[in-house]
Coordinates of N, CA, C and O and ligand atoms in Angstrom, one line a residue:
X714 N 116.9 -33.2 39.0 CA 118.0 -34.2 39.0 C 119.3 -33.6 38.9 O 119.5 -32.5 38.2
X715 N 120.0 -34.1 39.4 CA 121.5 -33.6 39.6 C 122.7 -34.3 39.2 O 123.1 -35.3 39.9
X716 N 123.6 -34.0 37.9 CA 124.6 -34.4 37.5 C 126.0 -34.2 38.4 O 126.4 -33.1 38.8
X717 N 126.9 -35.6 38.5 CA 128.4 -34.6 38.9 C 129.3 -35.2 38.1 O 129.5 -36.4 38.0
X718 N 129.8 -34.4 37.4 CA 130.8 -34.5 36.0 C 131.8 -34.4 37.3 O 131.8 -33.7 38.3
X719 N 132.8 -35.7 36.5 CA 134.3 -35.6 37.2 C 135.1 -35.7 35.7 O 134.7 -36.4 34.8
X720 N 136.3 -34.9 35.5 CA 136.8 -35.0 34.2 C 138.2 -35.8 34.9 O 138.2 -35.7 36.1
X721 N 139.0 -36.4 34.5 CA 140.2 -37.3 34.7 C 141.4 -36.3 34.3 O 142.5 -36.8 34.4
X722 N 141.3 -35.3 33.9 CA 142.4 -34.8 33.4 C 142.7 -33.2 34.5 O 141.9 -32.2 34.5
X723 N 143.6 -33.3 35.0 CA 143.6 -31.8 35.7 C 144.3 -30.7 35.0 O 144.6 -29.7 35.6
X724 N 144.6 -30.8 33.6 CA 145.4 -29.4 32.9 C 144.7 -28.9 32.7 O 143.6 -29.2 32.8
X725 N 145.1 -27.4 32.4 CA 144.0 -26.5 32.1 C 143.1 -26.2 30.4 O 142.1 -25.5 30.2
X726 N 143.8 -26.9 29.5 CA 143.6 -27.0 28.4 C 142.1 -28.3 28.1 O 141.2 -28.6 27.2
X727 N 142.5 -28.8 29.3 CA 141.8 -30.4 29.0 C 140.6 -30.7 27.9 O 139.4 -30.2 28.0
X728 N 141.0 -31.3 27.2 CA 139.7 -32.2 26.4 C 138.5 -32.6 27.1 O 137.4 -32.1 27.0
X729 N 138.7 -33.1 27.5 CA 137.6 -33.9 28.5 C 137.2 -32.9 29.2 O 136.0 -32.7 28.8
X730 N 137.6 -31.8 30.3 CA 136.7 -30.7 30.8 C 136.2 -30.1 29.9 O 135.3 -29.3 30.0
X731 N 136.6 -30.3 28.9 CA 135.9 -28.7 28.1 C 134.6 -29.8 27.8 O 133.4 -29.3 28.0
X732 N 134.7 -31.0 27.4 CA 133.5 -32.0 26.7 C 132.5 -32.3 27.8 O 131.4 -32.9 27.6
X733 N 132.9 -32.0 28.9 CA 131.6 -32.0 30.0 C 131.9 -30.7 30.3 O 131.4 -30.8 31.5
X734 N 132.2 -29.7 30.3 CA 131.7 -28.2 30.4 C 130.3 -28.3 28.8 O 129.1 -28.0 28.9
X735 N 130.9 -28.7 27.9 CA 129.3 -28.3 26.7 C 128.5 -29.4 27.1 O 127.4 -29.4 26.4
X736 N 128.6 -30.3 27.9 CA 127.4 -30.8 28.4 C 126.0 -30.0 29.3 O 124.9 -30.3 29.6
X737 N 126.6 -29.2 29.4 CA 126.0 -28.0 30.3 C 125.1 -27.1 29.3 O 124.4 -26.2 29.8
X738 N 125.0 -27.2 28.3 CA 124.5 -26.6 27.0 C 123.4 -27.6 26.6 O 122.3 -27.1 26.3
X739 N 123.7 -29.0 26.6 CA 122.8 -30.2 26.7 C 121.5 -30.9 26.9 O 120.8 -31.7 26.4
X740 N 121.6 -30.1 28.2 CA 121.0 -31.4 29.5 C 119.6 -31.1 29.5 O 119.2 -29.9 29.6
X741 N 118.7 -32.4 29.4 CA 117.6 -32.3 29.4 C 116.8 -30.7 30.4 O 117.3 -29.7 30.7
X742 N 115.5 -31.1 30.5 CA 115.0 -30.1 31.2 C 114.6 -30.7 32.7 O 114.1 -31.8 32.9
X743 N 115.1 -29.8 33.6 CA 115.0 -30.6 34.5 C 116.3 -31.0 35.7 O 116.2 -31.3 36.9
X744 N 117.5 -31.0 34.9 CA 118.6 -31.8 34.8 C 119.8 -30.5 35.1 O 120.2 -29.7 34.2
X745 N 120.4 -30.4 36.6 CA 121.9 -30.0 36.4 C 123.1 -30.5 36.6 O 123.1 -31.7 37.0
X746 N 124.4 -29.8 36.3 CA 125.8 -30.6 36.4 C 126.3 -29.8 36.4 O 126.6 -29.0 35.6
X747 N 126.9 -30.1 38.0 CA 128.3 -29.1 38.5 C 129.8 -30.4 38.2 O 129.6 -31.7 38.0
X748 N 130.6 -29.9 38.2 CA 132.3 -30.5 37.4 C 132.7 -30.6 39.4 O 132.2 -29.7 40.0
X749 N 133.4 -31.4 40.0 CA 134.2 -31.7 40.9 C 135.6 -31.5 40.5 O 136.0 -31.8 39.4
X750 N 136.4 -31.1 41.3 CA 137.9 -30.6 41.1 C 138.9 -31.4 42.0 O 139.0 -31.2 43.2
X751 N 139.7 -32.5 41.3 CA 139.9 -33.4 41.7 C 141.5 -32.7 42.1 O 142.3 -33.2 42.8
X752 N 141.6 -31.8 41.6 CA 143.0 -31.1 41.6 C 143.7 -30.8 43.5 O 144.7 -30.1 43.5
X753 N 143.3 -31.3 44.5 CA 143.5 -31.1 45.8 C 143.4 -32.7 46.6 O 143.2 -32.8 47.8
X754 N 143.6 -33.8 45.8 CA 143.4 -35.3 46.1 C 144.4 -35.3 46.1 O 145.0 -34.7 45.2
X755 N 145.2 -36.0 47.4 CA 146.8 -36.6 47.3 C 146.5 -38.0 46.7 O 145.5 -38.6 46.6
X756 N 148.0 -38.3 46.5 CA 148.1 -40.1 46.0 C 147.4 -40.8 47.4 O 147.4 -40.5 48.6
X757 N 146.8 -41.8 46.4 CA 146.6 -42.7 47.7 C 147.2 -43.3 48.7 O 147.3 -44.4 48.4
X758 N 147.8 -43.2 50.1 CA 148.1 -43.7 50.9 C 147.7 -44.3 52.0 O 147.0 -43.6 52.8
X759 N 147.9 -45.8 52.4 CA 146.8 -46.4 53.7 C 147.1 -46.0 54.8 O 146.5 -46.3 55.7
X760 N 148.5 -45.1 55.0 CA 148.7 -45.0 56.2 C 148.3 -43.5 56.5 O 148.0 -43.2 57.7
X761 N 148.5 -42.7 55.6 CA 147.1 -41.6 55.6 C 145.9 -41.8 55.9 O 145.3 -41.1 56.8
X762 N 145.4 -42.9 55.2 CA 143.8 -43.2 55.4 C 143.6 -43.3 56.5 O 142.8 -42.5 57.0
X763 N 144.4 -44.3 57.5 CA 144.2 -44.3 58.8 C 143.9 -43.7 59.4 O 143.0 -44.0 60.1
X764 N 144.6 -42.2 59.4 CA 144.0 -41.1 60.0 C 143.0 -40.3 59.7 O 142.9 -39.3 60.4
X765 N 142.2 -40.7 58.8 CA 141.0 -40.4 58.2 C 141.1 -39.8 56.8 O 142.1 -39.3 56.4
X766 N 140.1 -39.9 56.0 CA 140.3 -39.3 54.6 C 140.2 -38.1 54.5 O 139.3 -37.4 55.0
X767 N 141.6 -37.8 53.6 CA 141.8 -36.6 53.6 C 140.1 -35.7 53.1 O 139.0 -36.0 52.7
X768 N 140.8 -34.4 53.4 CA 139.1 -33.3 53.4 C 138.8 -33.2 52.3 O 137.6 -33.3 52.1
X769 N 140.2 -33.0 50.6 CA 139.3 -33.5 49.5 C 139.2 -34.3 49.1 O 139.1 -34.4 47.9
X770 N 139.0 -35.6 49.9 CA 138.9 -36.7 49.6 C 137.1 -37.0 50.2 O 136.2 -37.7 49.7
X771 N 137.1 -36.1 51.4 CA 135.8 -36.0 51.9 C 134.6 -35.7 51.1 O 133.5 -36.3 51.0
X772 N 135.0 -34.6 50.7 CA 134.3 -33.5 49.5 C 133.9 -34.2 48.6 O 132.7 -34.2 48.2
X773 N 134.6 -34.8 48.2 CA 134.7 -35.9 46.6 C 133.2 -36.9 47.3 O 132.0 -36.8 46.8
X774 N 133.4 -37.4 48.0 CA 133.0 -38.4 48.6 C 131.3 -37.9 48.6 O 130.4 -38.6 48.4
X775 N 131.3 -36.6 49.1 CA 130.2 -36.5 49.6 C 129.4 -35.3 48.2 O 128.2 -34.9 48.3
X776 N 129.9 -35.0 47.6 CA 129.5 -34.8 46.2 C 129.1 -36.0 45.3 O 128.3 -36.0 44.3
X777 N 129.5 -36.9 45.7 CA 129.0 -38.0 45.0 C 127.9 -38.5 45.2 O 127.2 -38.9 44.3
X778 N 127.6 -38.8 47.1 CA 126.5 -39.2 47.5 C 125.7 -38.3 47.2 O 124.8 -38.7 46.4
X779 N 125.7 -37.0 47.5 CA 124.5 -36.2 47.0 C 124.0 -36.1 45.3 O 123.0 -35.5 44.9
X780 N 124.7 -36.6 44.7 CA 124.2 -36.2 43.0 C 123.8 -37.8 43.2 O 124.1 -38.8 43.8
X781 N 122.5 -37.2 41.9 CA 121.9 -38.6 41.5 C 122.6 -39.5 40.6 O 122.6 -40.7 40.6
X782 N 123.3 -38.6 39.8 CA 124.1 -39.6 38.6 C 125.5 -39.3 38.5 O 125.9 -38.1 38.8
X783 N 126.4 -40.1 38.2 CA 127.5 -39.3 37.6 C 127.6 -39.3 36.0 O 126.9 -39.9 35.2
X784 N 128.9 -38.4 35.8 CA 129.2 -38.3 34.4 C 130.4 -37.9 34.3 O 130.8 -36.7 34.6
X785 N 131.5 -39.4 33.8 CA 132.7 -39.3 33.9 C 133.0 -39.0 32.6 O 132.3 -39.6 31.7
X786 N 134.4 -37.6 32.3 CA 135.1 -37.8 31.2 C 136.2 -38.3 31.4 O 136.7 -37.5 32.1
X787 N 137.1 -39.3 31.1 CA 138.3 -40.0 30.8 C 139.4 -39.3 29.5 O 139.0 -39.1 28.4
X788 N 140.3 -39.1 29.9 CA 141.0 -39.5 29.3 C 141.5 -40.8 29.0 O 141.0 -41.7 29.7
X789 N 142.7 -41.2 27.9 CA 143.1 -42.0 27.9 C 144.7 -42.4 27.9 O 145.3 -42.6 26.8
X790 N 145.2 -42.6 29.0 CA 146.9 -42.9 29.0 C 147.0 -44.2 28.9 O 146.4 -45.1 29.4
X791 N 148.1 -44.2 28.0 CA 148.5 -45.7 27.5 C 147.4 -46.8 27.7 O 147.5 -47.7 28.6
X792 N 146.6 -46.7 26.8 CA 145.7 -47.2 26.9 C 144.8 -47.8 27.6 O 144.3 -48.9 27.5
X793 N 144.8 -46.8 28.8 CA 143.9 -47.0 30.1 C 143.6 -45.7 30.8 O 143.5 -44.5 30.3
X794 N 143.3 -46.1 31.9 CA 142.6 -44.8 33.0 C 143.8 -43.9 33.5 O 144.8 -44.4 34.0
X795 N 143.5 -42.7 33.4 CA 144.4 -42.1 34.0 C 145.0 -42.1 35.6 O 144.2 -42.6 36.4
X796 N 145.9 -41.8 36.0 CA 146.1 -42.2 37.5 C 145.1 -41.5 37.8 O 144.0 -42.0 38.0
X797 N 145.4 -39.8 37.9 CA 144.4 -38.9 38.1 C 143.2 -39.7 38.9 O 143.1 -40.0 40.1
X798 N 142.4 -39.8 37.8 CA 141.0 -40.2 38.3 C 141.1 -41.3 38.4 O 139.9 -41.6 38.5
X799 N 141.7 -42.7 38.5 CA 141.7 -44.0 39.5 C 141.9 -43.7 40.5 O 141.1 -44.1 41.3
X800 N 143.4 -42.8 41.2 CA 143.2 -42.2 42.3 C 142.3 -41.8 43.2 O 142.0 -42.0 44.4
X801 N 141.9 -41.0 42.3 CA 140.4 -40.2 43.1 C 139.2 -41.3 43.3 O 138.4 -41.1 44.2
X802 N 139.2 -42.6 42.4 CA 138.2 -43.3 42.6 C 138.4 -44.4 43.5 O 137.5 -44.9 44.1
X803 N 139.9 -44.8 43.7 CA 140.4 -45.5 44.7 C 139.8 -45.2 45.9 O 139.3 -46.1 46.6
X804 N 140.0 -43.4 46.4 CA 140.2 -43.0 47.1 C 138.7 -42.4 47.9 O 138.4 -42.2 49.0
X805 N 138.0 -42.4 46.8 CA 136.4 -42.1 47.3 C 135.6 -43.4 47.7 O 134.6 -43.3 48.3
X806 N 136.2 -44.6 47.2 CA 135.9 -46.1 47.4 C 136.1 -46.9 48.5 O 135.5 -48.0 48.7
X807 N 136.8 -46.5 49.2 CA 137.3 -46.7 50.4 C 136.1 -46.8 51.8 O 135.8 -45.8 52.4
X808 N 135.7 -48.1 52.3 CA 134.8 -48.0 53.0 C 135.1 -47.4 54.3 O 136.2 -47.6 54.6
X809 N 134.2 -46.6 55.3 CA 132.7 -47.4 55.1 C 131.6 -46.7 54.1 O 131.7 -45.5 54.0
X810 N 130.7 -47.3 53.5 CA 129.6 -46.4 52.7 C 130.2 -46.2 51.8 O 129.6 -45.3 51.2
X811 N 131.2 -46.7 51.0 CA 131.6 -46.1 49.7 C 130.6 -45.7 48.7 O 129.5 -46.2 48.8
X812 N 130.8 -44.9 47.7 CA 129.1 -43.7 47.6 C 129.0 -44.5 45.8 O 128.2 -44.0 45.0
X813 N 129.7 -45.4 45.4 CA 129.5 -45.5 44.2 C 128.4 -46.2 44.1 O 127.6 -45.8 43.3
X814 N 128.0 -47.7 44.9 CA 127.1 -48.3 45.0 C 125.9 -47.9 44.8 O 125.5 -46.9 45.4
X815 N 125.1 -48.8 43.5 CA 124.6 -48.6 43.0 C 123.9 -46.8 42.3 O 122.7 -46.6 42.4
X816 N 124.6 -46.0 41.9 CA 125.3 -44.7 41.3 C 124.7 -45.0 39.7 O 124.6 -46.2 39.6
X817 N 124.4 -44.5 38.8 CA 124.0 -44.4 38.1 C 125.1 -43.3 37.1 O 125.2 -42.1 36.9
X818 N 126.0 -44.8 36.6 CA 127.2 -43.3 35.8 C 127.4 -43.4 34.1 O 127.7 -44.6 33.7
X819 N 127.4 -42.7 33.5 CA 127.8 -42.6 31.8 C 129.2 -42.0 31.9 O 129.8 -41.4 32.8
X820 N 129.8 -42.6 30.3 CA 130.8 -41.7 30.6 C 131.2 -41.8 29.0 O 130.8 -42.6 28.2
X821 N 132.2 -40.5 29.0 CA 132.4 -40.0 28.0 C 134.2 -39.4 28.0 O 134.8 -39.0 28.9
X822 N 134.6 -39.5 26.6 CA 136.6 -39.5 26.7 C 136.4 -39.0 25.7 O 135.5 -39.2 24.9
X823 N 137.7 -37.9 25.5 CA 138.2 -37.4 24.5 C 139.5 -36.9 24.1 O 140.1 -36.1 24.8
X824 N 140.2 -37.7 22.6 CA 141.2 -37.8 22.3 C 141.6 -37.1 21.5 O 140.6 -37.0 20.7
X825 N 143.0 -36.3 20.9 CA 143.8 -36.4 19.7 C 143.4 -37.5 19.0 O 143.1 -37.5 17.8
X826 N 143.6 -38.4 19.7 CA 143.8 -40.0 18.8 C 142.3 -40.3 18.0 O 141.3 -39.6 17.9
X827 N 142.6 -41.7 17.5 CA 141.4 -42.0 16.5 C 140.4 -43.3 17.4 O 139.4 -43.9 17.0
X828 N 141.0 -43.3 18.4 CA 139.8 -44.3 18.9 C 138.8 -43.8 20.3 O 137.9 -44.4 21.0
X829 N 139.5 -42.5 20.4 CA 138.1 -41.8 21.2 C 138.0 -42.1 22.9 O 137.2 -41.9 23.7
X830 N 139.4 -42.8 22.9 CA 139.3 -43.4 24.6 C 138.8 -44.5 24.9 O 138.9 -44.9 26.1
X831 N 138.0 -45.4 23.9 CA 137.1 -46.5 24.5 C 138.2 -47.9 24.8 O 137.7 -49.1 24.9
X832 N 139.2 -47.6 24.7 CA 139.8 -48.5 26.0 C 140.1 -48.1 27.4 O 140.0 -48.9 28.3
X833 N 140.3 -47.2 27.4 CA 140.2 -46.8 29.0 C 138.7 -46.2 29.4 O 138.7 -45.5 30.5
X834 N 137.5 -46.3 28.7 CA 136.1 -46.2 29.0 C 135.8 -47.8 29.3 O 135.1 -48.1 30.3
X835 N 136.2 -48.7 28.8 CA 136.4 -50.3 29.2 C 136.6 -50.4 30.2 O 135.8 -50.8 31.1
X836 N 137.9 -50.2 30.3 CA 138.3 -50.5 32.0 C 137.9 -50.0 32.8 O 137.8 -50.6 33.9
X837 N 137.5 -48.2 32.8 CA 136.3 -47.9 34.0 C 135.4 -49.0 34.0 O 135.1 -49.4 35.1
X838 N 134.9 -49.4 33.1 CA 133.4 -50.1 33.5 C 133.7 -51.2 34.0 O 132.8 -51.7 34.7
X839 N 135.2 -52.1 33.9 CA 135.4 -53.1 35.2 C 135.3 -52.6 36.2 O 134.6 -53.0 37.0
X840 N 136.4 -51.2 36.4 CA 136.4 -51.0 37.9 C 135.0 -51.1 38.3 O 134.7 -51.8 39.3
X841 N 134.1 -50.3 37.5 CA 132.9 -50.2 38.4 C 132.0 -50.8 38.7 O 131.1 -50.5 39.5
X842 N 132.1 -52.2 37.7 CA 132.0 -53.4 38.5 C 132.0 -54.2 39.7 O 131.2 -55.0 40.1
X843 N 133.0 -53.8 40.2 CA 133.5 -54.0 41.5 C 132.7 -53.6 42.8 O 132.2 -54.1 43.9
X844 N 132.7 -51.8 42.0 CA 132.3 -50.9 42.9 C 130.6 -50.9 42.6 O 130.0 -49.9 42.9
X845 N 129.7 -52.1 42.1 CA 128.6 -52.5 42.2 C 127.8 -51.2 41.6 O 126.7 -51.0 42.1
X846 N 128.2 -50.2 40.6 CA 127.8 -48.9 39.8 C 127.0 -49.7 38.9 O 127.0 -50.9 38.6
X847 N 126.1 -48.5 38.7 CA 125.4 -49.0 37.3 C 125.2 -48.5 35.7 O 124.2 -48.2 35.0
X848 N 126.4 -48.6 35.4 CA 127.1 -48.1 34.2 C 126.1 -47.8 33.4 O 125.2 -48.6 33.6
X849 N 125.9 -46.9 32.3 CA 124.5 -46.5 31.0 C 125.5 -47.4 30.0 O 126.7 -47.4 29.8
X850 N 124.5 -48.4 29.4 CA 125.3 -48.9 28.3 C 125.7 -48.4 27.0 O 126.5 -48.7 26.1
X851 N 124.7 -47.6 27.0 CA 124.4 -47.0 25.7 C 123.8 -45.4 25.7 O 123.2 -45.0 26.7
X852 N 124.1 -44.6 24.6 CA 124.9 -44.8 23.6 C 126.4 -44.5 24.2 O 126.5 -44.0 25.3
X853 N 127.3 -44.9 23.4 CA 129.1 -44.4 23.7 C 129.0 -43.3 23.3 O 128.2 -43.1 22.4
X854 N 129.9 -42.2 23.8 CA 130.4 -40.7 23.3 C 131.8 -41.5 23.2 O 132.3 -41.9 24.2
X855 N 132.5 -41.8 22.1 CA 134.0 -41.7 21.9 C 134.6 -40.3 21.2 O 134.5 -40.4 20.0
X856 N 135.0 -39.6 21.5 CA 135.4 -38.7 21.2 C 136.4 -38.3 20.5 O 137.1 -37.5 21.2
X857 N 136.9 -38.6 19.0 CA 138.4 -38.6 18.3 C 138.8 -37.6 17.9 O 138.2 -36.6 18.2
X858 N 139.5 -37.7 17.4 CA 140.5 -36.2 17.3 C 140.0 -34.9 17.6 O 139.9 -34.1 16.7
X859 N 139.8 -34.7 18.7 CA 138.9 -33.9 19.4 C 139.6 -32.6 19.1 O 138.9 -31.8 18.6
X860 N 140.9 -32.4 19.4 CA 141.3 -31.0 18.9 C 140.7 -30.4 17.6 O 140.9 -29.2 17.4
X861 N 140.2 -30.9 17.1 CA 139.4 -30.2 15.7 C 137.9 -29.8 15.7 O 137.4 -29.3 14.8
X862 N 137.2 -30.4 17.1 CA 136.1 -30.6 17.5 C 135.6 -29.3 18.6 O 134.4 -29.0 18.9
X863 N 137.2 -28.6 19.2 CA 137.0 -27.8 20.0 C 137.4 -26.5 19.1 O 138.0 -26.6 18.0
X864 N 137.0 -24.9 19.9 CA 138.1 -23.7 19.7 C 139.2 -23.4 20.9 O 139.1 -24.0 22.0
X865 N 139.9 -22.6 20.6 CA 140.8 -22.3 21.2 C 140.4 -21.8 22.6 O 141.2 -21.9 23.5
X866 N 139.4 -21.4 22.9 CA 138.8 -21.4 24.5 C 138.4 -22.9 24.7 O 138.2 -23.3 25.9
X867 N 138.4 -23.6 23.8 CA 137.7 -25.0 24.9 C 135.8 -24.9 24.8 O 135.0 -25.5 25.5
X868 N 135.7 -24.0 23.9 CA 134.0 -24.7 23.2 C 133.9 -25.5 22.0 O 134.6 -25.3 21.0
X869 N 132.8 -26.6 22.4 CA 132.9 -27.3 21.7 C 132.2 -26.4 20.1 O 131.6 -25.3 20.0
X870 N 132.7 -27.2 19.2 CA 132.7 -26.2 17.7 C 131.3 -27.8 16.9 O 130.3 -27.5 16.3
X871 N 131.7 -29.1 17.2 CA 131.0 -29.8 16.3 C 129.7 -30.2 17.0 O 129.6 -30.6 18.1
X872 N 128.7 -29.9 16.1 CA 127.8 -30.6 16.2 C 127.0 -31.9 16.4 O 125.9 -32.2 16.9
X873 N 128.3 -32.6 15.7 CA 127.3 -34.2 15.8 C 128.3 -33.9 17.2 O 127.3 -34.0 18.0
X874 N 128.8 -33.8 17.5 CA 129.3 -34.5 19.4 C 128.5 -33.6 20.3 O 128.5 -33.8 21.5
X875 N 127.7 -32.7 19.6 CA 126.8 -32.2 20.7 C 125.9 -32.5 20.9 O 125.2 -32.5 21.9
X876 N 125.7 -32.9 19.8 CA 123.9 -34.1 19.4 C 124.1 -35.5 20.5 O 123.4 -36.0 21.4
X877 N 125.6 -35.8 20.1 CA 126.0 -37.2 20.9 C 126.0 -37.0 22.2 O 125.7 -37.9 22.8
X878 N 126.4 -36.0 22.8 CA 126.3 -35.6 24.1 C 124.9 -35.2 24.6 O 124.6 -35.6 25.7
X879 N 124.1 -34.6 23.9 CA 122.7 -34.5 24.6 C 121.6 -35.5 24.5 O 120.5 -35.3 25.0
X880 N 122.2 -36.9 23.4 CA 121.4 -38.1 23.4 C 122.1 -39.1 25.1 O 121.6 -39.8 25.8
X881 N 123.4 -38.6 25.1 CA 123.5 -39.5 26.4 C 123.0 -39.0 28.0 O 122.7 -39.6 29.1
X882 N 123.1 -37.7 27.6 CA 122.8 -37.1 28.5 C 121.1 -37.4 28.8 O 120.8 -37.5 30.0
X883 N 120.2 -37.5 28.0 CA 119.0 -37.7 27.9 C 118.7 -39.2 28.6 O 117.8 -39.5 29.4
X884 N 119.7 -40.2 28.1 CA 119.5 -41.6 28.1 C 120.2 -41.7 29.8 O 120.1 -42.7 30.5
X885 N 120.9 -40.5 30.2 CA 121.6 -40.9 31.4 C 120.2 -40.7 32.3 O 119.6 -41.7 32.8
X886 N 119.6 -39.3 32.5 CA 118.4 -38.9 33.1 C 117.3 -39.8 32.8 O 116.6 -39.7 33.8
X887 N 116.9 -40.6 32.0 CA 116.1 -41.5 32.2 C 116.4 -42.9 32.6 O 115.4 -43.6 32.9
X888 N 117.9 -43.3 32.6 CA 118.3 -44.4 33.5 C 118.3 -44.0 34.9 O 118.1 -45.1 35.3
X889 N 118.3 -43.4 35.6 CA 118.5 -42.5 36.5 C 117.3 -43.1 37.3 O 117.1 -43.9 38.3
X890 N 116.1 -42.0 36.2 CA 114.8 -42.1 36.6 C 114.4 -43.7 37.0 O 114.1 -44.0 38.1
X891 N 114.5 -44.6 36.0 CA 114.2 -45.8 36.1 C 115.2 -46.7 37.3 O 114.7 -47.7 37.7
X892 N 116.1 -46.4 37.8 CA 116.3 -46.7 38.9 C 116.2 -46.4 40.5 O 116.7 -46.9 41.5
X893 N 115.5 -45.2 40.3 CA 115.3 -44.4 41.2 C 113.4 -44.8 41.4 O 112.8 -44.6 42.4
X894 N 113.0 -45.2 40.6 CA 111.8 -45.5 40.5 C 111.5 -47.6 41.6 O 110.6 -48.1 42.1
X895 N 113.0 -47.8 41.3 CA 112.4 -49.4 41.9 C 112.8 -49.2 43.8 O 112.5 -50.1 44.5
Ligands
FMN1475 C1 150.9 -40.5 29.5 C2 150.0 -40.3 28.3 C3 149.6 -41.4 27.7 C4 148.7 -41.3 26.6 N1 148.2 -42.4 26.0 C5 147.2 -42.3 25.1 C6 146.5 -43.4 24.7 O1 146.7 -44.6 25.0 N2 145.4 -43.3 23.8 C7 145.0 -42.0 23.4 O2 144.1 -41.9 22.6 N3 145.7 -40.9 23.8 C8 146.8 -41.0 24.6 N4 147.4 -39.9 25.1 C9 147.0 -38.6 24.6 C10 145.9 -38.0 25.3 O3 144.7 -38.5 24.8 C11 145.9 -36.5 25.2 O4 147.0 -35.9 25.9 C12 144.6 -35.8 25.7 O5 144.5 -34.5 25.3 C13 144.5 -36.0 27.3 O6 143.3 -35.5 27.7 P1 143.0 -34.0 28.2 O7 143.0 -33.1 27.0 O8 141.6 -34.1 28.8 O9 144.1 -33.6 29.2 C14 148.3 -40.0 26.2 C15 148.8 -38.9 26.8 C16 149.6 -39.0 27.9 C17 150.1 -37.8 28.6

């Protein structure tokens, strides 16, 4: 089974990449996850589209159809989704075939702050409503003041978020399984 971690944040410090890089430390047996690099997606434009979607827009697109599940980290700007990665989901959504349908995705944010992202973990799960995904309901990874959770390279240092990351990770791979099964 095949994970594709998309992190929403393109700095190089990022919280969220580093919290699905130790997902990689995690993952059931059985189970891998390569990170997509959203860092080469222009803003969305329709009159670009026209001329076809751009090539990392292609890539995106077709990394997604090939993985069985996704595994989004979010950030959280003003208490929502980052452009970043709406962009990129805008932009991979775009018919024909848009690859989210029925997709099997969890997801996971991490903040300075005290509420761990789960308002803009909210509003992904409208968007992806839309986009007819099949979101893991459970368990949440909120991730709070995560600077104290990481070291200075960007490994994760705490334990309970590693426990919490390889209970979702487990619970993602068997949602997976169970819809892949009907
Ligand atoms: C424009 C902007 C808005 C932000 N708004 C929020 C917010 O609403 N809630 C929150 O917890 N953190 C907020 N933050 C802080 C981010 O959580 C923090 O910068 C975080 O490290 C970003 O994720 P990253 O480390 O993966 O880049 C905001 C940061 C920026 C730049």
């Amino acid at each position: 089974m095949h994970i594709l971690g998309i992190s929403g944040s393109l700095r190089q410090a990022s919280l969220n990449s580093a919290a699905l890089r130790a997902c990689a430390d995690v993952l059931p047996p059985g189970v891998s996850l390569s990170i997509a690099d959203l860092s080469a997606i222009p803003l969305y434009n329709e009159d670009v589209r026209a001329h076809g979607l751009p090539v990392p827009v292609q890539q995106l697109r077709e990394q997604i159809r090939a993985a069985d599940a996704l595994l989004i980290a979010t950030p959280e700007y003003n208490y929502s989704i980052p452009g970043v990665l709406k962009n990129a989901i805008d932009w991979a959504s775009r018919p024909p075939e848009q690859p989210f349908g029925g997709k099997p995705i969890a997801l996971i944010g991490a903040t300075p702050g005290g509420l761990g992202t789960s308002r803009a973990q909210y509003h992904l799960r409208q968007v992806f409503v839309y986009l007819n995904a099949h979101l893991l309901n459970q368990p949440e990874v909120f991730i709070s003041a995560a600077p104290s959770k990481f070291d200075a390279q960007g490994k994760l240092t705490d334990t309970d978020t590693a426990e919490k990351l390889g209970k979702l990770l487990a619970a993602l791979a068997d949602w997976t399984l169970r819809l892949q099964e009907k």
